[in-house]
Amino acid sequence: MAEQTTTYPKTPANTVNRYKHQATYDAERIHTIINTTPVLHVSFIPDPSDPMPTILPMIGQMGLYPGDSSTGDSAQKCYLHGYVSSRLMNLAYTPTGLALCIAATKVDGFVLSLTPNTHNYNYRSAVLQGHASIVDDDAEKLWAMELITNAVVPGRYAHTRVPPDGAEMQSTRILKMRISSASGKVREGCPEDERKDLKRENVLDSVWTGVVPVYERLGEPVAGPYNRVPGVPAHVSEFVSGENEKRERYASDAARKAAPLKRPKKNED
Amino acid sequence: MAEQTTTYPKTPANTVNRYKHQATYDAERIHTIINTTPVLHVSFIPDPSDPMPTILPMIGQMGLYPGDSSTGDSAQKCYLHGYVSSRLMNLAYTPTGLALCIAATKVDGFVLSLTPNTHNYNYRSAVLQGHASIVDDDAEKLWAMELITNAVVPGRYAHTRVPPDGAEMQSTRILKMRISSASGKVREGCPEDERKDLKRENVLDSVWTGVVPVYERLGEPVAGPYNRVPGVPAHVSEFVSGENEKRERYASDAARKAAPLKRPKKNED
C-alpha cells in the first residue's frame, strides 16, 4: 500500500548536491511543476544491452485514480500520453514495468550578471524516477484521458465529442508511472555576483545586470477551417486570459526577488 | 574524420515510425531546434548496473570549434553547460565518453479538435544521441563559454567582465557531444479530424475547433539591485523586441497553416 507523503524521501538517486538551498522535495510543489509543463521529457533505455537512453516528449499529469485510492493507495502516479511504440509497449509489459525518468523544466527568466560564470536562469524543474506500465483497465484509461485532455485546457474534455469509441480506446495508450524518487529545483531572484566583481568600479559602471523575465504566452485563439461555433467559447478564452496574467506575473515577480544566496536560509542541511 | 552531412542518416535508433511526414533528418533544421531551445534535457545512465536513466536540464548549443575544423572535422558537436557532478565527470572520462541523449522541444500551439483523441500540439522537437567528453583544452573551453553565453542573449559575452579568471576556468565544466544519431519532428497547422466526426452535424455545431498559439515571451527587462548602467543596453532591448516579434509570428503562422495530413506529401516513404 503506497502512501502519499507530503515530501519525497532524499536518497542518493535524487539528492540535489549543488545549490541545495534551491532544492525541493515537497510533493505538492514537484507535482505542480509537472502538471503545469506542457511537455514532459521521458527517458528510458530501449535496449538493455546498450547503455544509450532515448527521450520522448510526452504529455503528462499527476493523478490519483479513485480505483487506487479505494484500495488505500494514496500515492499520486504520473499518467503519460503520447506515441507508445510497439517497442516501448513490450518493455512496459514486463512484470516490474519500464524504468522511466521524467523531467519538466520551466524557464522563468534570463539572469544577466557581471560575468559569464554568474549568468543563470530563473527556472523551476522537477525530475521523477519510477516504473511505468500500460493502463489496461478501460475505466482507468478513460479517467486518464479526461485528466490529460483537461490539463491542456481545463474543462476541454466535456466540450468535445465524447466518449471515445471502441477504435479510439484501442488506439490510445496511457502509461502510468509509480514514483520511486522525486526532486525539484527552483531558482528565482535578481542576479548575484561575487564580491571580487562587486568591488570593481569599472565593471559595475559598464555591465548592465538584471533579469529578462521569460514566460509561455498563449496567443489569440485561431478558429480552424471547419469550425462552425461563433466566437471563442469561455472555457478557451478565460483560460487564455487567466493563464497569461498568471504566467507574466510569476516571471516578473521572480525577476524582482532577492538573490537566492542572500535570503534567510530555511531547512538547509 | 567526421564530415557534416546536410541530413543525418536514418537508422533504427532515430527513425520516426509514427507520423513520418512530420519527421525531419535535416541537420540545419535539427540544429536550429537545439539552438533556439533555452533548456535541453540531457539523459544518461548514472549506474551501468541499474537500467534507470536520469535527466539533467542543461544549456547547450551546436558548434564547430575552429580547432576541429582545421583538422578536417566538419561535424558540428553539441556543447553543454550545466552542473557536472563528480559522478558525471567520472563517467565522461572513460575512453569512449558518456552515452547521452539530448532532447529539445518547443510548443507552438494547442490544437483543439473535435475529439480528445485528435487533440494535438503544434511543436518542434529534436533528439540527439552520441557520446560526450569533458572539454579539457582551455582555448576550446573559452570558445564554448562564449558560444553558450551568446546563445542566451546574442553578444552578451563581450558585454560582461571577461575573460574568466583561473578559478572560473577551473570551476566551469563543458561537455562536448559527438552526434551519432539525430532526428527531428515538426507539427504545424490547424486541427484535423476524422471523416466520421466531420459528418456529424451536431458535433460540428457544438465543438469549437482551432489553435491556441503558444510561444515563449520575453518580458520587460528588470534591472538588478547593484546595476549602475542607465536604461537597458541595445544588445538586450533589441534582442527582446526582435525575439518577441519573431516568436509570436511563428506560432501564429503555424496555427493558420493547412493540417499536415492534408498537405501535398513530399519525401514520404
XYZ file of C-alpha atoms in Angstrom:
538
model
C 0.000 0.000 0.000
C 1.596 3.245 -1.129
C 1.015 6.364 0.893
C 1.377 9.859 -0.469
C 3.890 11.647 1.670
C 3.991 15.419 1.635
C 7.713 15.248 0.932
C 9.631 12.696 -1.104
C 12.466 10.949 0.725
C 16.024 12.081 -0.010
C 18.051 9.221 -1.438
C 21.376 9.088 -3.283
C 19.382 8.988 -6.534
C 17.512 12.263 -6.070
C 19.534 14.343 -3.633
C 20.492 17.691 -5.111
C 24.161 18.279 -4.338
C 24.644 21.673 -5.896
C 22.801 24.774 -4.675
C 20.997 22.694 -2.062
C 19.045 25.757 -0.926
C 17.273 25.713 -4.293
C 16.196 22.086 -3.958
C 12.744 20.929 -3.002
C 11.375 17.523 -2.070
C 7.906 18.885 -1.411
C 5.410 16.665 -3.221
C 2.874 19.386 -3.974
C 5.499 21.721 -5.399
C 7.024 18.960 -7.560
C 3.609 17.822 -8.799
C 2.676 21.409 -9.708
C 5.811 21.762 -11.860
C 4.936 18.502 -13.649
C 1.280 19.480 -14.071
C 1.939 22.956 -15.484
C 4.614 21.937 -18.001
C 3.033 21.267 -21.412
C 5.709 18.790 -22.500
C 7.437 16.274 -20.252
C 10.687 14.699 -21.371
C 10.552 10.966 -20.747
C 13.745 8.941 -20.812
C 14.128 5.161 -20.954
C 16.599 2.555 -22.194
C 15.302 0.892 -25.374
C 17.869 -1.912 -25.410
C 19.157 -3.188 -22.046
C 22.354 -4.436 -23.716
C 23.192 -0.927 -24.991
C 23.656 1.818 -22.359
C 22.170 4.527 -24.599
C 18.988 6.157 -23.302
C 16.391 7.800 -25.507
C 13.961 10.624 -24.757
C 10.371 11.026 -25.896
C 8.399 14.251 -25.469
C 5.043 13.331 -23.902
C 2.060 14.969 -22.222
C 1.530 14.010 -18.593
C -0.259 14.729 -15.370
C -0.073 13.624 -11.781
C -3.224 11.945 -10.565
C -4.729 9.527 -8.088
C -7.231 7.181 -9.696
C -10.297 6.593 -7.474
C -9.867 2.850 -8.058
C -6.413 3.114 -6.465
C -7.456 5.310 -3.565
C -10.325 2.930 -2.759
C -7.709 0.242 -2.044
C -5.876 2.597 0.323
C -3.187 3.588 -2.175
C -2.890 7.346 -1.753
C 0.251 7.912 -3.850
C -0.193 10.059 -6.929
C 1.051 8.482 -10.153
C 2.268 10.187 -13.308
C -0.035 9.422 -16.280
C 1.585 9.872 -19.685
C 0.101 10.155 -23.135
C 1.995 10.129 -26.370
C 3.064 7.793 -29.078
C 3.793 4.465 -27.422
C 5.736 2.391 -29.933
C 5.410 -1.372 -30.006
C 8.968 -1.494 -28.642
C 8.000 0.713 -25.699
C 4.830 -1.370 -25.237
C 6.817 -4.591 -24.946
C 9.211 -3.021 -22.463
C 6.339 -1.713 -20.341
C 4.686 -5.159 -20.271
C 7.420 -6.725 -18.142
C 6.368 -7.638 -14.580
C 8.278 -4.765 -12.961
C 7.311 -2.266 -15.650
C 9.639 0.019 -17.576
C 12.201 2.135 -15.716
C 11.482 5.764 -16.643
C 12.853 9.147 -15.782
C 10.548 12.138 -16.348
C 11.756 15.728 -16.349
C 9.859 19.012 -16.514
C 11.542 22.394 -16.720
C 10.044 25.873 -16.924
C 12.308 28.815 -17.735
C 11.190 31.947 -15.854
C 13.953 34.387 -16.731
C 17.440 35.010 -18.073
C 19.595 36.290 -15.213
C 22.267 38.586 -16.655
C 25.055 39.288 -14.219
C 28.557 40.779 -14.335
C 30.431 37.706 -15.566
C 29.534 34.820 -17.900
C 30.056 32.404 -14.992
C 27.446 34.041 -12.773
C 24.802 34.167 -15.536
C 21.881 31.986 -14.654
C 18.233 31.229 -15.336
C 15.260 31.664 -13.112
C 13.568 28.291 -13.500
C 11.528 25.540 -11.939
C 12.423 21.935 -12.647
C 11.271 18.546 -11.456
C 12.643 15.055 -12.039
C 10.771 11.837 -11.279
C 12.039 8.284 -11.449
C 9.948 5.153 -11.277
C 8.452 2.273 -13.200
C 5.644 2.546 -15.704
C 3.116 0.142 -17.079
C 0.395 0.407 -19.707
C -3.079 1.165 -18.353
C -5.224 -1.819 -19.372
C -8.398 -1.091 -17.463
C -10.846 0.847 -19.672
C -12.343 2.825 -16.793
C -8.924 3.997 -15.630
C -7.898 4.742 -19.216
C -10.975 6.927 -19.750
C -10.306 8.691 -16.451
C -6.698 9.374 -17.502
C -7.743 10.594 -20.970
C -10.024 13.140 -19.333
C -7.298 14.144 -16.842
C -4.757 14.701 -19.622
C -7.143 16.491 -22.030
C -8.205 18.869 -19.276
C -4.560 19.526 -18.431
C -4.135 21.212 -21.827
C -7.270 23.372 -21.480
C -9.321 22.997 -18.275
C -12.792 21.622 -18.967
C -11.948 20.820 -22.577
C -12.916 17.129 -22.377
C -16.594 17.886 -21.677
C -16.631 20.325 -24.611
C -15.616 17.683 -27.178
C -17.244 14.679 -28.798
C -17.036 12.079 -26.031
C -16.867 9.303 -25.028
C -14.123 7.871 -27.240
C -15.406 4.994 -29.370
C -14.002 1.469 -29.387
C -11.351 2.174 -32.040
C -10.211 5.284 -30.170
C -9.980 3.410 -26.870
C -7.996 0.705 -28.640
C -5.510 3.100 -30.249
C -4.901 5.194 -27.129
C -2.063 4.113 -24.895
C -1.644 5.584 -21.455
C 1.435 4.918 -19.352
C 1.126 5.045 -15.567
C 4.304 5.585 -13.594
C 4.694 4.733 -9.916
C 7.190 7.183 -8.456
C 10.154 5.840 -6.537
C 12.156 9.055 -6.377
C 11.441 12.730 -6.996
C 13.069 16.094 -6.549
C 12.642 19.641 -7.723
C 14.772 22.722 -8.047
C 13.687 26.348 -8.160
C 15.760 29.475 -8.792
C 14.147 32.869 -8.565
C 15.521 36.308 -7.909
C 17.813 39.003 -9.199
C 21.425 38.464 -10.332
C 24.094 37.683 -7.786
C 27.794 38.239 -8.330
C 30.923 37.510 -6.412
C 32.448 40.018 -4.045
C 35.563 40.327 -6.238
C 33.454 41.790 -9.081
C 31.163 43.861 -6.883
C 34.296 45.787 -5.829
C 35.321 46.590 -9.418
C 34.018 50.095 -10.176
C 34.765 49.869 -13.896
C 32.845 46.596 -14.152
C 29.856 47.934 -12.231
C 29.873 51.067 -14.375
C 29.863 49.216 -17.675
C 27.945 45.910 -17.350
C 24.137 46.027 -17.213
C 22.802 43.499 -14.710
C 19.234 42.380 -14.379
C 16.698 39.789 -15.393
C 14.783 39.310 -18.627
C 11.536 37.630 -17.482
C 10.536 34.648 -19.651
C 7.110 33.040 -19.775
C 4.986 30.966 -22.080
C 2.327 33.145 -23.630
C -0.938 31.970 -25.160
C -1.900 33.902 -28.285
C -5.305 34.860 -29.639
C -7.158 31.595 -30.464
C -7.386 30.938 -34.230
C -10.539 29.131 -35.390
C -9.931 26.175 -37.701
C -11.295 25.771 -41.246
C -14.294 23.594 -40.310
C -15.183 25.391 -37.092
C -18.833 26.452 -37.003
C -19.062 27.720 -33.420
C -19.149 31.536 -33.401
C -16.690 33.397 -31.184
C -14.296 31.691 -28.800
C -16.002 29.673 -26.052
C -15.461 30.750 -22.448
C -13.536 27.616 -21.447
C -10.871 28.623 -24.023
C -10.913 32.444 -23.804
C -10.967 32.554 -19.986
C -8.157 30.028 -19.825
C -6.044 32.107 -22.229
C -6.502 35.407 -20.417
C -6.199 33.898 -16.932
C -3.046 31.962 -17.744
C -1.397 34.912 -19.457
C -1.921 37.130 -16.462
C -0.681 34.454 -14.039
C 2.399 33.484 -16.047
C 3.531 37.022 -16.737
C 3.145 37.896 -13.059
C 5.156 34.865 -11.902
C 8.121 35.641 -14.184
C 8.028 39.342 -13.378
C 7.816 38.717 -9.607
C 10.645 36.162 -9.776
C 12.862 38.752 -11.516
C 12.350 41.206 -8.651
C 13.028 38.916 -5.709
C 16.224 38.958 -3.680
C 19.025 36.704 -4.884
C 18.665 33.155 -3.515
C 22.007 33.141 -1.676
C 21.143 36.334 0.161
C 17.829 35.128 1.506
C 17.421 33.743 5.003
C 18.152 30.048 4.763
C 15.463 27.645 5.835
C 15.690 23.861 6.075
C 19.231 23.903 4.809
C 21.369 20.983 5.785
C 37.450 12.385 -39.863
C 33.824 13.370 -39.342
C 32.016 15.200 -42.084
C 28.918 17.268 -41.530
C 26.212 15.881 -43.728
C 23.230 18.031 -44.577
C 20.963 15.221 -43.434
C 21.503 12.713 -40.650
C 21.299 9.062 -41.679
C 18.131 7.151 -40.828
C 18.912 4.234 -38.534
C 16.730 2.012 -36.338
C 17.692 4.262 -33.394
C 16.378 7.518 -34.828
C 13.775 6.609 -37.425
C 10.417 8.160 -36.657
C 7.782 5.487 -37.148
C 4.664 7.472 -36.396
C 3.554 10.442 -38.499
C 6.575 10.011 -40.750
C 5.563 13.068 -42.778
C 6.309 15.194 -39.705
C 9.828 13.807 -39.297
C 12.978 15.568 -40.356
C 16.569 14.416 -40.619
C 17.752 17.758 -41.974
C 20.828 18.805 -39.990
C 20.213 22.549 -40.176
C 16.617 22.213 -39.056
C 17.556 19.908 -36.159
C 20.425 22.171 -35.086
C 18.122 25.213 -35.132
C 15.654 23.496 -32.796
C 18.514 22.678 -30.401
C 19.991 26.193 -30.647
C 16.731 28.040 -30.005
C 15.568 25.947 -27.036
C 16.691 27.573 -23.774
C 16.821 24.295 -21.836
C 17.941 20.960 -23.228
C 17.005 17.776 -21.411
C 20.060 15.544 -21.165
C 19.646 11.889 -20.275
C 22.306 9.408 -19.209
C 22.644 6.244 -17.141
C 24.390 7.000 -13.834
C 24.959 3.363 -12.872
C 25.514 0.846 -15.670
C 24.288 -1.971 -13.409
C 20.911 -0.267 -12.897
C 18.800 0.381 -16.017
C 17.387 3.656 -14.656
C 18.240 6.781 -16.633
C 18.339 10.249 -15.172
C 17.748 13.628 -16.827
C 19.541 16.912 -16.216
C 18.323 20.244 -17.607
C 21.313 21.929 -19.283
C 22.085 24.810 -21.631
C 23.572 23.811 -24.966
C 24.487 24.879 -28.468
C 25.637 23.240 -31.655
C 29.032 24.418 -32.799
C 32.126 23.594 -34.796
C 35.318 24.532 -32.985
C 37.929 26.039 -35.335
C 40.492 23.642 -33.850
C 38.323 20.747 -35.077
C 37.607 22.176 -38.500
C 41.334 22.814 -39.053
C 41.861 19.038 -38.821
C 39.171 18.453 -41.448
C 36.437 17.542 -38.959
C 33.381 19.410 -40.205
C 30.759 17.793 -37.954
C 29.012 20.120 -35.531
C 29.085 18.964 -31.904
C 26.668 19.766 -29.113
C 28.349 21.779 -26.324
C 26.607 21.572 -22.957
C 26.940 23.705 -19.872
C 25.411 22.979 -16.502
C 26.258 21.405 -13.226
C 28.557 18.484 -13.990
C 28.659 16.348 -10.854
C 31.766 14.400 -9.951
C 29.792 11.255 -10.858
C 29.051 12.615 -14.301
C 32.682 13.755 -14.637
C 33.958 10.253 -13.932
C 31.544 8.736 -16.438
C 32.573 11.239 -19.120
C 36.275 10.494 -18.564
C 36.028 6.942 -19.932
C 37.775 6.394 -23.286
C 34.533 6.219 -25.291
C 32.910 9.073 -23.388
C 29.479 9.068 -21.807
C 26.434 7.902 -23.793
C 23.971 10.808 -23.822
C 20.595 11.537 -25.279
C 19.644 15.202 -25.682
C 16.117 16.383 -26.381
C 14.736 19.826 -27.187
C 11.045 20.571 -27.581
C 9.263 23.834 -28.372
C 5.480 24.004 -28.018
C 3.969 26.263 -30.685
C 0.259 25.774 -30.093
C -2.539 23.752 -28.551
C -4.552 22.168 -31.365
C -8.154 21.786 -30.189
C -10.161 19.464 -32.404
C -13.499 17.665 -32.231
C -12.420 14.683 -30.122
C -9.902 14.221 -27.295
C -8.014 11.722 -29.488
C -7.416 14.195 -32.302
C -6.197 16.940 -29.965
C -2.565 17.723 -30.641
C 0.200 20.258 -30.220
C 1.971 22.313 -32.803
C 5.577 21.725 -31.837
C 9.166 21.321 -32.937
C 11.300 18.664 -31.302
C 14.789 17.287 -31.818
C 16.563 14.303 -30.290
C 20.322 13.688 -30.490
C 22.271 10.646 -29.365
C 26.009 10.387 -29.041
C 28.952 10.282 -26.682
C 30.224 13.201 -24.647
C 33.510 14.067 -23.056
C 34.686 16.939 -20.872
C 36.414 19.764 -22.751
C 39.936 19.910 -21.312
C 41.577 22.356 -23.675
C 41.328 25.903 -22.269
C 41.060 27.567 -25.677
C 38.162 25.342 -26.699
C 36.539 25.808 -23.292
C 36.700 29.602 -23.632
C 35.304 29.360 -27.148
C 32.405 27.202 -25.879
C 31.717 29.543 -22.926
C 31.356 32.430 -25.367
C 29.156 30.320 -27.698
C 26.831 29.343 -24.857
C 26.655 32.798 -23.214
C 25.796 34.380 -26.557
C 23.109 31.747 -27.103
C 21.166 33.202 -24.161
C 21.480 36.809 -25.353
C 23.414 37.443 -28.599
C 26.550 39.488 -27.998
C 26.227 39.199 -24.223
C 29.715 37.724 -23.667
C 31.502 40.860 -24.939
C 29.306 42.991 -22.666
C 30.420 41.251 -19.461
C 33.593 41.110 -17.373
C 35.770 38.761 -19.430
C 37.941 36.774 -19.728
C 37.086 34.330 -16.943
C 39.879 34.111 -14.370
C 41.728 30.967 -13.373
C 39.241 29.930 -10.677
C 36.331 30.450 -13.079
C 38.012 28.401 -15.815
C 38.658 25.688 -13.251
C 35.080 25.535 -11.973
C 33.432 25.576 -15.400
C 32.765 22.228 -16.993
C 31.735 21.981 -20.620
C 30.579 18.709 -22.148
C 31.108 18.148 -25.872
C 28.942 15.543 -27.551
C 29.771 13.886 -30.855
C 26.484 13.059 -32.538
C 25.884 9.523 -33.756
C 22.169 9.834 -34.425
C 19.696 12.687 -34.762
C 16.118 13.301 -35.775
C 13.508 15.998 -35.517
C 9.763 16.243 -35.666
C 7.629 19.250 -36.533
C 3.839 19.641 -36.398
C 2.250 22.822 -37.597
C -1.199 23.639 -38.881
C -4.861 23.737 -37.997
C -6.828 20.885 -36.371
C -7.592 17.756 -38.338
C -10.390 15.364 -37.509
C -11.554 12.066 -38.844
C -14.192 11.805 -41.541
C -16.606 10.098 -39.139
C -16.743 13.237 -36.969
C -16.695 15.734 -39.833
C -20.005 14.205 -40.936
C -21.666 14.706 -37.549
C -23.655 17.939 -37.770
C -24.361 18.111 -34.044
C -20.664 17.726 -33.258
C -19.613 20.388 -35.771
C -22.285 22.711 -34.430
C -21.231 22.388 -30.816
C -17.452 21.852 -30.575
C -15.135 24.836 -31.172
C -12.078 23.802 -33.153
C -8.962 25.837 -33.623
C -5.483 26.501 -32.328
C -4.281 28.456 -29.306
C -0.828 29.721 -30.392
C 1.852 29.252 -27.721
C 5.225 30.975 -27.622
C 7.889 31.928 -25.153
C 7.692 35.632 -24.460
C 10.458 37.813 -23.082
C 9.208 40.415 -20.617
C 10.421 43.934 -19.910
C 13.999 43.641 -18.559
C 14.234 44.309 -14.807
C 17.461 45.972 -13.616
C 19.114 44.281 -10.633
C 19.872 45.942 -7.267
C 23.537 46.749 -7.998
C 23.074 47.741 -11.626
C 24.524 51.202 -12.362
C 24.089 51.278 -16.151
C 21.189 53.602 -17.055
C 18.464 52.263 -19.384
C 18.579 48.846 -20.989
C 21.510 48.343 -23.365
C 20.737 47.728 -27.044
C 22.083 44.160 -27.068
C 19.362 43.292 -24.527
C 16.462 45.520 -25.635
C 16.834 44.743 -29.347
C 17.060 41.031 -28.600
C 13.860 41.176 -26.521
C 11.804 43.067 -29.107
C 13.179 41.132 -32.088
C 12.612 37.734 -30.491
C 9.114 38.586 -29.340
C 8.054 39.603 -32.802
C 9.633 36.522 -34.384
C 8.242 34.018 -31.876
C 4.720 35.389 -31.896
C 4.681 35.348 -35.688
C 5.913 31.742 -35.877
C 3.215 30.430 -33.522
C 0.503 32.491 -35.162
C 1.540 31.411 -38.681
C 1.742 27.754 -37.594
C -1.838 27.970 -36.272
C -3.102 29.148 -39.675
C -1.417 26.576 -41.909
C -3.207 23.643 -43.502
C -3.349 20.434 -41.490
C -0.242 18.285 -42.002
C -2.086 15.239 -43.361
C -3.858 17.345 -45.964
C -0.727 18.902 -47.401
C 0.968 17.551 -50.508
C 3.332 14.847 -49.296
C 6.994 15.266 -50.070
C 9.806 12.811 -49.423
C 7.439 10.360 -47.782
C 8.484 6.759 -47.904
